[in-house]
Coordinates of N, CA and C in Angstrom, one line a residue:
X463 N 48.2 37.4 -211.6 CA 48.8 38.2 -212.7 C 47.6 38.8 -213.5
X464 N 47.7 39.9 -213.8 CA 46.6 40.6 -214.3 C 46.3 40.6 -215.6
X465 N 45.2 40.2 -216.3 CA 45.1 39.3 -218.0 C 45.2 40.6 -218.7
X466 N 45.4 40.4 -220.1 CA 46.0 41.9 -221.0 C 44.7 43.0 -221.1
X467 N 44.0 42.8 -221.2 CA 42.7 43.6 -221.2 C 43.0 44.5 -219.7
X468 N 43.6 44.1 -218.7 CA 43.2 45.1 -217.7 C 44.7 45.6 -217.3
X469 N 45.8 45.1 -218.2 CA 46.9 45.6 -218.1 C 47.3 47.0 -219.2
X470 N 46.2 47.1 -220.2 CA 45.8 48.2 -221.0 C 44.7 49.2 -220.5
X471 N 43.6 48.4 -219.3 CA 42.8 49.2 -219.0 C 43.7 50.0 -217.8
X472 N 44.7 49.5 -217.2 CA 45.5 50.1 -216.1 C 46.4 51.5 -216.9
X473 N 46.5 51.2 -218.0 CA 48.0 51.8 -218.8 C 47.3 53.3 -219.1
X474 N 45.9 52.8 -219.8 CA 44.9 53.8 -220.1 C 44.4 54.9 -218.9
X475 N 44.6 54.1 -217.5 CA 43.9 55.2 -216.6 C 45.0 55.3 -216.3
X476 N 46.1 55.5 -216.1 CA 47.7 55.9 -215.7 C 47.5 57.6 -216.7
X477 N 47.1 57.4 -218.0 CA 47.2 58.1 -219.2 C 46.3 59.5 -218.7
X478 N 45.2 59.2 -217.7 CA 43.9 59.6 -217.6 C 43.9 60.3 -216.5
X479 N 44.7 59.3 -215.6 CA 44.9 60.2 -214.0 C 45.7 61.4 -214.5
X480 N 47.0 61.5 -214.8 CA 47.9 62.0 -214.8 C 48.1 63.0 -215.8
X481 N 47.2 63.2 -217.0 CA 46.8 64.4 -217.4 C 47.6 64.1 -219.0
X482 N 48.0 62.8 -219.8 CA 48.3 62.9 -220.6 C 47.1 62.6 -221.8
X483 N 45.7 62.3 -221.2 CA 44.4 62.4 -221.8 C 43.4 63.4 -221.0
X484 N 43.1 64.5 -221.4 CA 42.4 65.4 -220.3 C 41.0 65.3 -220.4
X485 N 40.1 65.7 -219.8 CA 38.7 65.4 -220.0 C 38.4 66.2 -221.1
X486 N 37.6 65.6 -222.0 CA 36.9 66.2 -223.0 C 37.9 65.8 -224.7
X487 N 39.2 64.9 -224.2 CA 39.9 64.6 -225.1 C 39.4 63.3 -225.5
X488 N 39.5 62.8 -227.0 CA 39.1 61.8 -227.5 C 40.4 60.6 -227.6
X489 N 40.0 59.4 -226.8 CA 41.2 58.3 -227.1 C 41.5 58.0 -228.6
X490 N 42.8 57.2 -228.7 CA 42.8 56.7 -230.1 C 42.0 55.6 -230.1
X491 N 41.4 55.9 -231.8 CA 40.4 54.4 -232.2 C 40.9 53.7 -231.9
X492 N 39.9 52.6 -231.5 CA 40.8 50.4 -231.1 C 41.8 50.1 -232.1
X493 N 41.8 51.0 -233.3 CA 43.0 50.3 -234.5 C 44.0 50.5 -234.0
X494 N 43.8 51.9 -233.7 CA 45.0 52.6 -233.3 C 45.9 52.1 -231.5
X495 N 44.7 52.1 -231.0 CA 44.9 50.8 -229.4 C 45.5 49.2 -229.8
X496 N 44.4 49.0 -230.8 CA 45.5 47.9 -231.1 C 46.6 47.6 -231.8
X497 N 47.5 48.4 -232.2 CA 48.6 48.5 -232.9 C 49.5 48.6 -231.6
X498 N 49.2 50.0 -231.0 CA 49.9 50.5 -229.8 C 50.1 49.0 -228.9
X499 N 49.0 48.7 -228.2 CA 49.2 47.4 -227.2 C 49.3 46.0 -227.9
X500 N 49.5 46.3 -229.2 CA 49.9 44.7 -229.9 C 48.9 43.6 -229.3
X501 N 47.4 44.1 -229.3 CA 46.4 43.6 -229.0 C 45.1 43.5 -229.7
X502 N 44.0 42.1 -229.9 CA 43.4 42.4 -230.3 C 42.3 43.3 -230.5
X503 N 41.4 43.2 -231.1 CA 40.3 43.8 -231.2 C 39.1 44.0 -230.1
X504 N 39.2 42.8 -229.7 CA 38.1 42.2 -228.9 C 38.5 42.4 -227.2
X505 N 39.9 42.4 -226.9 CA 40.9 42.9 -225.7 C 40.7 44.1 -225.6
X506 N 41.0 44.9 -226.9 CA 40.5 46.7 -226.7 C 39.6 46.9 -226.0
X507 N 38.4 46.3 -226.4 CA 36.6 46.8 -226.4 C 37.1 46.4 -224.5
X508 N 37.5 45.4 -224.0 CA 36.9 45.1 -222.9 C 37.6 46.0 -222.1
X509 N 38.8 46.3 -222.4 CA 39.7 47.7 -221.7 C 38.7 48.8 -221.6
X510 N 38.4 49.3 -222.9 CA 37.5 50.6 -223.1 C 35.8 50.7 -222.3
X511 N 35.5 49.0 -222.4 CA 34.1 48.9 -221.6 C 34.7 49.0 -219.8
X512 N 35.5 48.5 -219.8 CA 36.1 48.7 -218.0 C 36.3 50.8 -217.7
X513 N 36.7 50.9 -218.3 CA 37.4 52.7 -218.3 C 35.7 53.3 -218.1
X514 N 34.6 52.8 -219.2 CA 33.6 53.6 -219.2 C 33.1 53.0 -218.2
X515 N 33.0 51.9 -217.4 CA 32.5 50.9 -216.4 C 32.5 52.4 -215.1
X516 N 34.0 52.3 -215.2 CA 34.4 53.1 -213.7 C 34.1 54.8 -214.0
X517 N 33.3 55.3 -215.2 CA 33.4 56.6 -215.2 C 34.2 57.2 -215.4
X518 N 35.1 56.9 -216.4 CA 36.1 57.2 -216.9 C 36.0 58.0 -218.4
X519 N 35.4 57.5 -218.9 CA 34.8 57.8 -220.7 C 33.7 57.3 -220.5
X520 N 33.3 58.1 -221.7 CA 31.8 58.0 -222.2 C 32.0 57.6 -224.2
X521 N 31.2 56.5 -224.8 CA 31.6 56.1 -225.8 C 30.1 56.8 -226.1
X522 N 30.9 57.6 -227.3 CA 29.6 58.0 -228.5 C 29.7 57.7 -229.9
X523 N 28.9 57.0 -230.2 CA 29.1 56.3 -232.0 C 29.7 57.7 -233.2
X524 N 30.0 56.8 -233.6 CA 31.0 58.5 -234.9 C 31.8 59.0 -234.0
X525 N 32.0 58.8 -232.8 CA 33.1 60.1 -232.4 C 34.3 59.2 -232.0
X526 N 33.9 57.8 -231.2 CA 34.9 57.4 -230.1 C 34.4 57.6 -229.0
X527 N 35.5 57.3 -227.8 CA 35.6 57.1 -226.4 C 36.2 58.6 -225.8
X528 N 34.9 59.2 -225.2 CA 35.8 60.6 -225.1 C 35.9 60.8 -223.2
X529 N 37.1 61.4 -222.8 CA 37.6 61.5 -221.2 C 36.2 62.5 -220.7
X530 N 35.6 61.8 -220.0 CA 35.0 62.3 -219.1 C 34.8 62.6 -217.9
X531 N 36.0 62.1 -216.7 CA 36.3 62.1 -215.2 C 37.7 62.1 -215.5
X532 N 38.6 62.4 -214.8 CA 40.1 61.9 -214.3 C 40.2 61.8 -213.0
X533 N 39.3 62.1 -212.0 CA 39.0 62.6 -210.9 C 38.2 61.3 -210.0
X534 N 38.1 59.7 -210.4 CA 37.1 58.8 -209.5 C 37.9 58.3 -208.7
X535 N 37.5 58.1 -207.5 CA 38.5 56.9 -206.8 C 36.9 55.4 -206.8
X536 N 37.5 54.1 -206.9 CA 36.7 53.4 -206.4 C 36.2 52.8 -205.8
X537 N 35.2 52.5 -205.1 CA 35.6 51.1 -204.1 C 34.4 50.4 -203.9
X538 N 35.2 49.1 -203.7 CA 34.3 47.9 -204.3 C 33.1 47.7 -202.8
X539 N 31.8 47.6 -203.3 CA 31.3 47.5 -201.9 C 31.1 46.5 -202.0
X540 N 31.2 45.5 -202.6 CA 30.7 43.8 -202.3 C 31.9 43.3 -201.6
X541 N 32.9 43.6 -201.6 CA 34.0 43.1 -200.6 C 34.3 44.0 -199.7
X542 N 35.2 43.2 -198.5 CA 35.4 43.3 -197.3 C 37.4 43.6 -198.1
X543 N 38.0 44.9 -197.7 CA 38.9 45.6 -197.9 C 39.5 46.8 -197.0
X544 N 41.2 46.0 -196.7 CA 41.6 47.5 -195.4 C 41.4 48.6 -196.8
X545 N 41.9 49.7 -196.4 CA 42.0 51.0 -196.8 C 43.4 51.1 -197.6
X546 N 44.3 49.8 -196.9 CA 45.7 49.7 -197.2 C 45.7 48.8 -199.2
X547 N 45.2 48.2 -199.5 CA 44.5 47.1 -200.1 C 43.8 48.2 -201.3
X548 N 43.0 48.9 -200.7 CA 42.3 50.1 -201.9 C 43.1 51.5 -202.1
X549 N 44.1 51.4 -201.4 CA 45.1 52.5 -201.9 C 46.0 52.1 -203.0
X550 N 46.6 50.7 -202.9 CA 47.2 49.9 -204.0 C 46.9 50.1 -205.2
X551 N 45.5 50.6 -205.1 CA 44.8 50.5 -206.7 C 44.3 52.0 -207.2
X552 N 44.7 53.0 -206.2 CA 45.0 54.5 -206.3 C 46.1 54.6 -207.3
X553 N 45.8 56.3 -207.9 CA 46.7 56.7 -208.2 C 47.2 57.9 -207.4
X554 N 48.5 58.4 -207.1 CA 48.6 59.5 -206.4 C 49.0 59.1 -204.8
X555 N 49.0 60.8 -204.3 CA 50.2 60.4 -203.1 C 48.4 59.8 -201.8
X556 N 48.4 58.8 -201.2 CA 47.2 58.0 -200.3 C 48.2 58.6 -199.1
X557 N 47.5 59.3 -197.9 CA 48.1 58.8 -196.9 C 46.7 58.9 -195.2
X558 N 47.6 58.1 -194.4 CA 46.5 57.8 -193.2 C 47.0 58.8 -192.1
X559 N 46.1 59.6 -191.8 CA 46.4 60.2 -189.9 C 45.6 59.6 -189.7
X560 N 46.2 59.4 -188.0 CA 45.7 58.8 -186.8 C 45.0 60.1 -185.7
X561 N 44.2 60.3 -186.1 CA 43.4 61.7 -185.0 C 43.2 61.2 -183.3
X562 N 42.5 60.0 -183.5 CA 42.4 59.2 -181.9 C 42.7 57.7 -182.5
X563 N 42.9 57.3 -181.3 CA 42.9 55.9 -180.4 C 43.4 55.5 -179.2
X564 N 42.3 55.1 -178.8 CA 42.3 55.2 -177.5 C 40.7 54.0 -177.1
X565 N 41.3 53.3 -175.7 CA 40.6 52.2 -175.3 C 39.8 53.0 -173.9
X566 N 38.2 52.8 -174.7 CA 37.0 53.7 -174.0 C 36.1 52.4 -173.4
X567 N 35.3 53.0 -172.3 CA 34.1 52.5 -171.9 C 32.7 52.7 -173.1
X568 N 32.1 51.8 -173.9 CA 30.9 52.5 -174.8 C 29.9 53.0 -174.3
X569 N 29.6 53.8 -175.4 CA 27.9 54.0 -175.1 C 26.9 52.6 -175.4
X570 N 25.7 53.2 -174.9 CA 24.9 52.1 -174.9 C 24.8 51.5 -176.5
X571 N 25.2 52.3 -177.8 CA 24.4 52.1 -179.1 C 25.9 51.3 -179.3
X572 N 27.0 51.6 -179.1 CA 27.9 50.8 -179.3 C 28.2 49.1 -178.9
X573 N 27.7 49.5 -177.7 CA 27.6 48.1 -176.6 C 26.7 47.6 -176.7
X574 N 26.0 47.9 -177.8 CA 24.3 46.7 -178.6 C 25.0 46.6 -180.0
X575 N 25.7 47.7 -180.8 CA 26.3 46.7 -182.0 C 27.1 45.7 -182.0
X576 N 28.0 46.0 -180.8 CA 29.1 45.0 -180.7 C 29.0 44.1 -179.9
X577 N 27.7 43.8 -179.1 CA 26.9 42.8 -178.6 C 27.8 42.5 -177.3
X578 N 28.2 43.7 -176.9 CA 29.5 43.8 -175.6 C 28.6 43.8 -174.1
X579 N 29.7 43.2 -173.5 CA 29.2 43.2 -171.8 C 29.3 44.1 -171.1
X580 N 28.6 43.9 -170.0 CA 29.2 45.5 -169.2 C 30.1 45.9 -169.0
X581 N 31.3 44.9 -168.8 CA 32.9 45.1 -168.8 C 33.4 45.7 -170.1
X582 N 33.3 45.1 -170.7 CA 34.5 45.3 -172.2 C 34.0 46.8 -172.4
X583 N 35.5 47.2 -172.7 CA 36.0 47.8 -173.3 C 35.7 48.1 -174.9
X584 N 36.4 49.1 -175.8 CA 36.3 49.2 -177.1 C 37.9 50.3 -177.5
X585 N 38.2 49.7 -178.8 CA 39.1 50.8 -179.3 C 38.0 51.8 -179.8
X586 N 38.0 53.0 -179.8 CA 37.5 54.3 -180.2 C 38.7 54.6 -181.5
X587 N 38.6 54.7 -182.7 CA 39.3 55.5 -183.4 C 38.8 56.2 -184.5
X588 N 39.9 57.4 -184.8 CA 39.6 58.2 -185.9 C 40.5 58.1 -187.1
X589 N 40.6 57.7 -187.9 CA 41.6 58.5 -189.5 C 41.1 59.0 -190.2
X590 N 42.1 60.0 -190.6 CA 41.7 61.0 -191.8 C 41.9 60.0 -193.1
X591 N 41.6 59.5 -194.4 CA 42.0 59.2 -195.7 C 42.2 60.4 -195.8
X592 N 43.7 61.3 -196.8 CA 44.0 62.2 -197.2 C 44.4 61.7 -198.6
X593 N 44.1 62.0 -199.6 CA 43.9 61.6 -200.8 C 44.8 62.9 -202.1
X594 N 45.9 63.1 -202.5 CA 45.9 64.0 -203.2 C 45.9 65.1 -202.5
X595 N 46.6 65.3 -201.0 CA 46.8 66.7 -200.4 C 45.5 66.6 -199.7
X596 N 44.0 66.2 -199.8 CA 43.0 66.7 -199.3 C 42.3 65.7 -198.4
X597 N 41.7 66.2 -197.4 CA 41.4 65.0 -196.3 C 39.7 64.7 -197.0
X598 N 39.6 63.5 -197.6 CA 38.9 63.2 -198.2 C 37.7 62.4 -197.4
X599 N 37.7 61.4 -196.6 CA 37.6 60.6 -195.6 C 37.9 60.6 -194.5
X600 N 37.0 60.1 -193.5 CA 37.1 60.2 -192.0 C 36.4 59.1 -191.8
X601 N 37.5 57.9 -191.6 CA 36.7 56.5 -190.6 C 37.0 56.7 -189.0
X602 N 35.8 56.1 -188.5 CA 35.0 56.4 -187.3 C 35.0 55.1 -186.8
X603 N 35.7 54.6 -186.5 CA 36.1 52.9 -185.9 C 35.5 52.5 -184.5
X604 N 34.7 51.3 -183.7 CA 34.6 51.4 -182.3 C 35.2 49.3 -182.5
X605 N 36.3 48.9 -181.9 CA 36.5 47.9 -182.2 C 36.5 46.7 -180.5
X606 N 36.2 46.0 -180.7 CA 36.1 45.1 -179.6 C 37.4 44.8 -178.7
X607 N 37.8 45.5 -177.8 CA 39.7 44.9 -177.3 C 39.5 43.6 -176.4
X608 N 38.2 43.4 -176.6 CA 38.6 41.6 -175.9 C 38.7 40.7 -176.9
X609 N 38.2 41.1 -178.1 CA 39.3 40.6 -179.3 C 40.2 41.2 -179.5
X610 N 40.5 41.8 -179.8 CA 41.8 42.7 -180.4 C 42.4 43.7 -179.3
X611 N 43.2 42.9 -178.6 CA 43.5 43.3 -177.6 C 44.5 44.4 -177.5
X612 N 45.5 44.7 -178.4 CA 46.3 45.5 -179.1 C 46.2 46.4 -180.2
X613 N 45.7 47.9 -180.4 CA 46.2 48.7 -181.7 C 46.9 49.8 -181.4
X614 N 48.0 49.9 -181.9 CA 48.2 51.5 -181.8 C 48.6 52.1 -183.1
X615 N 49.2 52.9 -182.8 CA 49.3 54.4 -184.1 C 50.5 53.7 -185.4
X616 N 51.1 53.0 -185.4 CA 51.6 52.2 -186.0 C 50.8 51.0 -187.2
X617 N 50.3 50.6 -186.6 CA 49.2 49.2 -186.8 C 48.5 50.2 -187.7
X618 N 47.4 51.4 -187.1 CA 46.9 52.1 -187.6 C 47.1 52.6 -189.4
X619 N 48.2 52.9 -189.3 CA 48.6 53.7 -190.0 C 49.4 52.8 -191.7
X620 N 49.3 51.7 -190.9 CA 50.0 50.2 -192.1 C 48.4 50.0 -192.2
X621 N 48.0 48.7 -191.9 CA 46.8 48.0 -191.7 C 46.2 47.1 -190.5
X622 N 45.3 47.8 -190.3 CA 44.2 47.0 -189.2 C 44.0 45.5 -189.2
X623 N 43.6 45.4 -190.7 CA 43.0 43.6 -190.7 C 44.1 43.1 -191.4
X624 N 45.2 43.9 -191.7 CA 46.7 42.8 -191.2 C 47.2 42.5 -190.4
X625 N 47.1 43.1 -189.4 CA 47.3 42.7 -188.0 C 46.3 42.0 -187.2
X626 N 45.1 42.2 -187.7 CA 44.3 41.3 -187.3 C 44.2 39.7 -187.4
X627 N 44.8 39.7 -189.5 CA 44.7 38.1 -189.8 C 46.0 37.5 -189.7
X628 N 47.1 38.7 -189.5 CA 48.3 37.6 -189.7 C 49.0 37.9 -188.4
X629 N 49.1 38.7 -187.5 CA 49.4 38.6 -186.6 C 48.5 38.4 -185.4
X630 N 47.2 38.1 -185.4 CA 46.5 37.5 -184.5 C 45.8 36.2 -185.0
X631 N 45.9 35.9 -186.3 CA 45.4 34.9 -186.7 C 43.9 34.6 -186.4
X632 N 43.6 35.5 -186.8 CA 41.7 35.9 -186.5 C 41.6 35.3 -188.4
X633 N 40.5 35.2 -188.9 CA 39.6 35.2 -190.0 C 38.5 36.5 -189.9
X634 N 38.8 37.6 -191.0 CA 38.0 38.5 -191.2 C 36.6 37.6 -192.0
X635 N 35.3 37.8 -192.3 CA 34.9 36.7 -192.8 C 33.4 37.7 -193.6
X636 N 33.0 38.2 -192.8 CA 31.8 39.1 -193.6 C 31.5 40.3 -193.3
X637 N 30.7 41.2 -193.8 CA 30.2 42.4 -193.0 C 28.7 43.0 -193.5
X638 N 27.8 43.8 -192.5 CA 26.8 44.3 -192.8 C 27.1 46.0 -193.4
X639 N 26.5 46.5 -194.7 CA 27.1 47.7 -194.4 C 25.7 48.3 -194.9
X640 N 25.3 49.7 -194.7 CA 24.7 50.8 -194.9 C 24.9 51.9 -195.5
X641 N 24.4 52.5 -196.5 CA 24.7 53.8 -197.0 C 23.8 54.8 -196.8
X642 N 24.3 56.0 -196.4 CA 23.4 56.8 -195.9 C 24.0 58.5 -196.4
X643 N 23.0 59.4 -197.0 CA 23.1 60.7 -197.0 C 23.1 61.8 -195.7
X644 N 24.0 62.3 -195.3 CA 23.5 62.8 -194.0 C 24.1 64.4 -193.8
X645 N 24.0 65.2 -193.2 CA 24.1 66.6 -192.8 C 25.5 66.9 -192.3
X646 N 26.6 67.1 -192.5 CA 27.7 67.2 -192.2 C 27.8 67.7 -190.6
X647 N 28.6 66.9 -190.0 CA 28.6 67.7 -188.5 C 29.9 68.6 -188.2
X648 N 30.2 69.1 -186.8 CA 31.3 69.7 -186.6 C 32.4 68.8 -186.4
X649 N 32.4 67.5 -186.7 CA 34.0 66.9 -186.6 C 34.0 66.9 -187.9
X650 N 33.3 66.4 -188.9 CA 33.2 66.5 -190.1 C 34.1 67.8 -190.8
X651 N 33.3 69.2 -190.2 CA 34.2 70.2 -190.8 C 35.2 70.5 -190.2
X652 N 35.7 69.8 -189.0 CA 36.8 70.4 -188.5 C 38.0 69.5 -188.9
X653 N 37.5 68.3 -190.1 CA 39.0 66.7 -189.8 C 39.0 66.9 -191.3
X654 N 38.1 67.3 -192.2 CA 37.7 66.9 -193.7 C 37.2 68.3 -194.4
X655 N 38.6 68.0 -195.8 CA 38.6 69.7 -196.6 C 36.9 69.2 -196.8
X656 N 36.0 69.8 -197.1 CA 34.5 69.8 -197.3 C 34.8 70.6 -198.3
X657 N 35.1 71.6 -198.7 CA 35.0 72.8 -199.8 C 33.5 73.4 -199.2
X658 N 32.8 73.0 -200.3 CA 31.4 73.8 -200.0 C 29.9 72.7 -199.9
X659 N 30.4 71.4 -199.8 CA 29.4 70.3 -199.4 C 29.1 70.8 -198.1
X660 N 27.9 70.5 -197.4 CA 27.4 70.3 -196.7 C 26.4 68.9 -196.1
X661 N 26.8 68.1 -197.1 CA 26.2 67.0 -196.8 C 27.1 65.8 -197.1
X662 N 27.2 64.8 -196.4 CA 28.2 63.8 -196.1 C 27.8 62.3 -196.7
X663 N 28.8 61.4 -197.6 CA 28.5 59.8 -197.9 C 28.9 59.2 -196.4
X664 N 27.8 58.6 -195.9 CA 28.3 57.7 -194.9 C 27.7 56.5 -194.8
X665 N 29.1 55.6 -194.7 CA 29.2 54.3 -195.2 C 28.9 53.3 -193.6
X666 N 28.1 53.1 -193.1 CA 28.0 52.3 -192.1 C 28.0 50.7 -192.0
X667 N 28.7 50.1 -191.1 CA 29.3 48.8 -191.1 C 29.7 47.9 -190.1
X668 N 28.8 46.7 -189.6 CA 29.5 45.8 -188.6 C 30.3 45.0 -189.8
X669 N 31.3 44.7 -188.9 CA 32.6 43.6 -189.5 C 32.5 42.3 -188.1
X670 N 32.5 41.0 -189.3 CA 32.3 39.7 -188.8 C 33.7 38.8 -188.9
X671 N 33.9 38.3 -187.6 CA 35.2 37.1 -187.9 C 34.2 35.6 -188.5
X672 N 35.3 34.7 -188.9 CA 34.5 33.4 -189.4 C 33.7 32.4 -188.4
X673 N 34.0 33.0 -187.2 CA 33.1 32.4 -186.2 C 31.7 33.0 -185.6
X674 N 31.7 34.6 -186.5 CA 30.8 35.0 -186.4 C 30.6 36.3 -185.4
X675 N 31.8 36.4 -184.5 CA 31.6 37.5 -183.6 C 31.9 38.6 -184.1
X676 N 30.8 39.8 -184.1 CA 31.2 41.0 -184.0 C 32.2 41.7 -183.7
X677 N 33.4 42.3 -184.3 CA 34.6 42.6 -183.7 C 34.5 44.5 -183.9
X678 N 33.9 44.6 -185.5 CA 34.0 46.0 -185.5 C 33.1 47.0 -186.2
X679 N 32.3 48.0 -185.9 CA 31.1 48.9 -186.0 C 32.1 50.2 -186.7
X680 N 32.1 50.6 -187.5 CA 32.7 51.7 -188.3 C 31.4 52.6 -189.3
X681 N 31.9 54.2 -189.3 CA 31.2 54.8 -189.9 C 32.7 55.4 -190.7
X682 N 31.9 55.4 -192.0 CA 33.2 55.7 -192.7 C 32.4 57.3 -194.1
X683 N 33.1 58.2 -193.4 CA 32.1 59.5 -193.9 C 33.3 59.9 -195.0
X684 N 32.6 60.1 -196.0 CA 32.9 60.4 -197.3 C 32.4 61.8 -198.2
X685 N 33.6 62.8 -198.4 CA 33.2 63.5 -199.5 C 32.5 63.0 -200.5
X686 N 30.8 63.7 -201.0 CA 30.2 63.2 -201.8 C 30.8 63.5 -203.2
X687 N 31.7 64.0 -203.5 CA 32.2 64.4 -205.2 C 33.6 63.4 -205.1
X688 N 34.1 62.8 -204.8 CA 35.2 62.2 -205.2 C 35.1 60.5 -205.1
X689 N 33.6 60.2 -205.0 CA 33.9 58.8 -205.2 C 32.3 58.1 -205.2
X690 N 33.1 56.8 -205.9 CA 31.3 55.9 -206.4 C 31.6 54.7 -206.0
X691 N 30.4 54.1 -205.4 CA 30.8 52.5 -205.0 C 30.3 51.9 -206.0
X692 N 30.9 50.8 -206.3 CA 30.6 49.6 -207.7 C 30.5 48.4 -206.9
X693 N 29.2 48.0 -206.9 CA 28.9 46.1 -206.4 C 28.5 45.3 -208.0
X694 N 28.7 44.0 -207.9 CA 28.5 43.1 -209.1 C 26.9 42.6 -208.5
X695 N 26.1 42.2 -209.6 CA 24.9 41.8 -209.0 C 24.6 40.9 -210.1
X696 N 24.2 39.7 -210.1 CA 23.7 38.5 -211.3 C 21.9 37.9 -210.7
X697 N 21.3 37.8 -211.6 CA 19.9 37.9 -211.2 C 19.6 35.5 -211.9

């Protein structure tokens, strides 16, 4: 159950997505927050410090908390999350195409991530993330079918590592990931609105079960204006 501070900070970006605070408009003061959510003082601040956390507002002394983004999506890179999982926490219409899948022989850079034999096989797949009308995202999946011996366009299009943990009873358990700037290619412009980018977020990633095997190598290419990753770090 989600504590009051983030049931105001949820209320607030509902307020924010949706255009009934626009950018460059000033929130009501915490008195005024706290009267409205019958909340204290100190509940406000942690709503208001979350909103500015995620790039949402910007707090300037004398003025208040003024809208600065309506426009973030975010996603957490210290955890391991389907796509199905970070849509939940979207606002707006999320939806998944399925461009390929299909069970390939690898190349050699494939068949050294996924630490595969000469035999095995791989799922090869593509989805668009379409986000708000606009194909925002393109994951780039190569998955092991001697584990996962079954996906199709169905599976795909619900969740992957639901059907991994609960209908194969696997343990998803860790992953390596990479962030990289890189030069947009021709599947790039032909799967994903680009507008006028030319250069691509790509999110690189082995995924680990609890026993340790390599199951899945993913490049997950991202419009660079619609999104920021947030990790926690304690020193």
């Amino acid at each position: 159950m989600a504590s009051k501070y983030e049931e105001i900070y949820n209320s607030l970006l509902d307020k924010i997505r949706f255009g009934y605070y626009k950018k460059g408009d000033i929130l009501p003061s915490e008195y005024d927050l706290m009267k409205e959510y019958d909340a204290s003082r100190d509940t406000i601040r942690k709503s208001l410090q979350l909103l500015s956390n995620n790039g949402c507002i910007q707090k300037h002394k004398g003025k208040g908390s003024i809208v600065i983004n309506s426009n973030i999506y975010n996603f957490e890179f210290g955890g391991i999350f389907s796509f199905k999982e970070v849509a939940s926490k979207m606002y707006g219409k999320v939806e998944t195409i399925v461009h390929r899948c299909e069970c390939i022989k690898p190349d050699s850079l494939v068949k050294t991530a996924l630490k595969l034999n000469d035999d095995d096989k791989v799922w090869a797949i593509e989805r668009i993330r379409n986000i708000d009308g606009e194909n925002i995202i393109l994951d780039i999946d190569f998955i092991n079918a001697s584990i996962i011996p079954f996906i199709d366009e169905n599976i795909l299009k619900d969740s992957l590592y639901e059907h991994i943990e609960k209908n194969l009873q696997l343990k998803i358990s860790y992953a390596e990931r990479e962030i990289s700037c890189e030069k947009i290619n021709n599947n790039d412009k032909k799967l994903l609105d680009l507008k006028d980018y030319d250069m691509i977020i790509n999110v690189e990633s082995r995924t680990f079960l609890s026993d340790t095997r390599v199951f899945q190598l993913t490049s997950a290419r991202h419009r660079p204006d619609k999104f920021k990753f947030r990790d926690f770090a304690r020193r």
